[in-house]
C-alpha positions in Angstrom: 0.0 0.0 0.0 1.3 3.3 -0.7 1.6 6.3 1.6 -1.2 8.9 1.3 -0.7 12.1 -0.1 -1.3 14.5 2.5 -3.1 17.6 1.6 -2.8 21.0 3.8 -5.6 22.5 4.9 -6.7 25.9 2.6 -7.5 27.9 6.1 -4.2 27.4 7.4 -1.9 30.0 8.5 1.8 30.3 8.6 3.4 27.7 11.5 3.1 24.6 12.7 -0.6 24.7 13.6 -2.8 23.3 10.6 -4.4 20.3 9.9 -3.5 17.9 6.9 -5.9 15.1 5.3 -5.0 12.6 3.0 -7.7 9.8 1.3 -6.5 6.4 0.8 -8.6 3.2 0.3 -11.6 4.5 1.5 -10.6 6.1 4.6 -9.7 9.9 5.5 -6.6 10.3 7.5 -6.1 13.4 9.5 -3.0 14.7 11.4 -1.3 18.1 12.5 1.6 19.8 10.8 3.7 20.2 14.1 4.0 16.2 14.1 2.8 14.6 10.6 3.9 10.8 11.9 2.4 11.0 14.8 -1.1 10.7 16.0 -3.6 9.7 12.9 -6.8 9.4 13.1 -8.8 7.5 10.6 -12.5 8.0 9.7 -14.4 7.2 6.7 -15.7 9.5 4.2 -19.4 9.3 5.3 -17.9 10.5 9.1 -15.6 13.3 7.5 -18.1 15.0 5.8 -20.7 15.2 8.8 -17.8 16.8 10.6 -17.4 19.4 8.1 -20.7 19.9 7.8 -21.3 20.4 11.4 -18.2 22.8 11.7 -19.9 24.7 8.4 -23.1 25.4 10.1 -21.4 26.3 13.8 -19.1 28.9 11.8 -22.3 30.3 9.5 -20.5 28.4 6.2 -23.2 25.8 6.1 
């Protein structure tokens, strides 16, 4: 299996403190910039987008 390609999130600001997703096989992976090969959580793509959506609507985006 291949490593995902991690993509960095389009409201991130300079520094370490962003979020990157990558999709792979059905599954989103999430981390942080300040420590990419640590900590990854894995979801699937049904999960991921409720999240966003939820976060949409709490910020007025939705």
């Amino acid at each position: 299996m291949a490593d995902p390609v991690w993509q960095k999130s389009s409201y991130c600001a300079q520094g370490n403190s962003c979020v990157h997703v990558a999709a792979q096989d059905s599954t989103v992976h999430v981390t942080e910039s300040s420590d990419p090969s640590g900590a990854i959580l894995r979801t699937t793509p049904a999960a991921w987008a409720a999240l966003l959506r939820t976060v949409k609507v709490g910020t007025g985006r939705g």
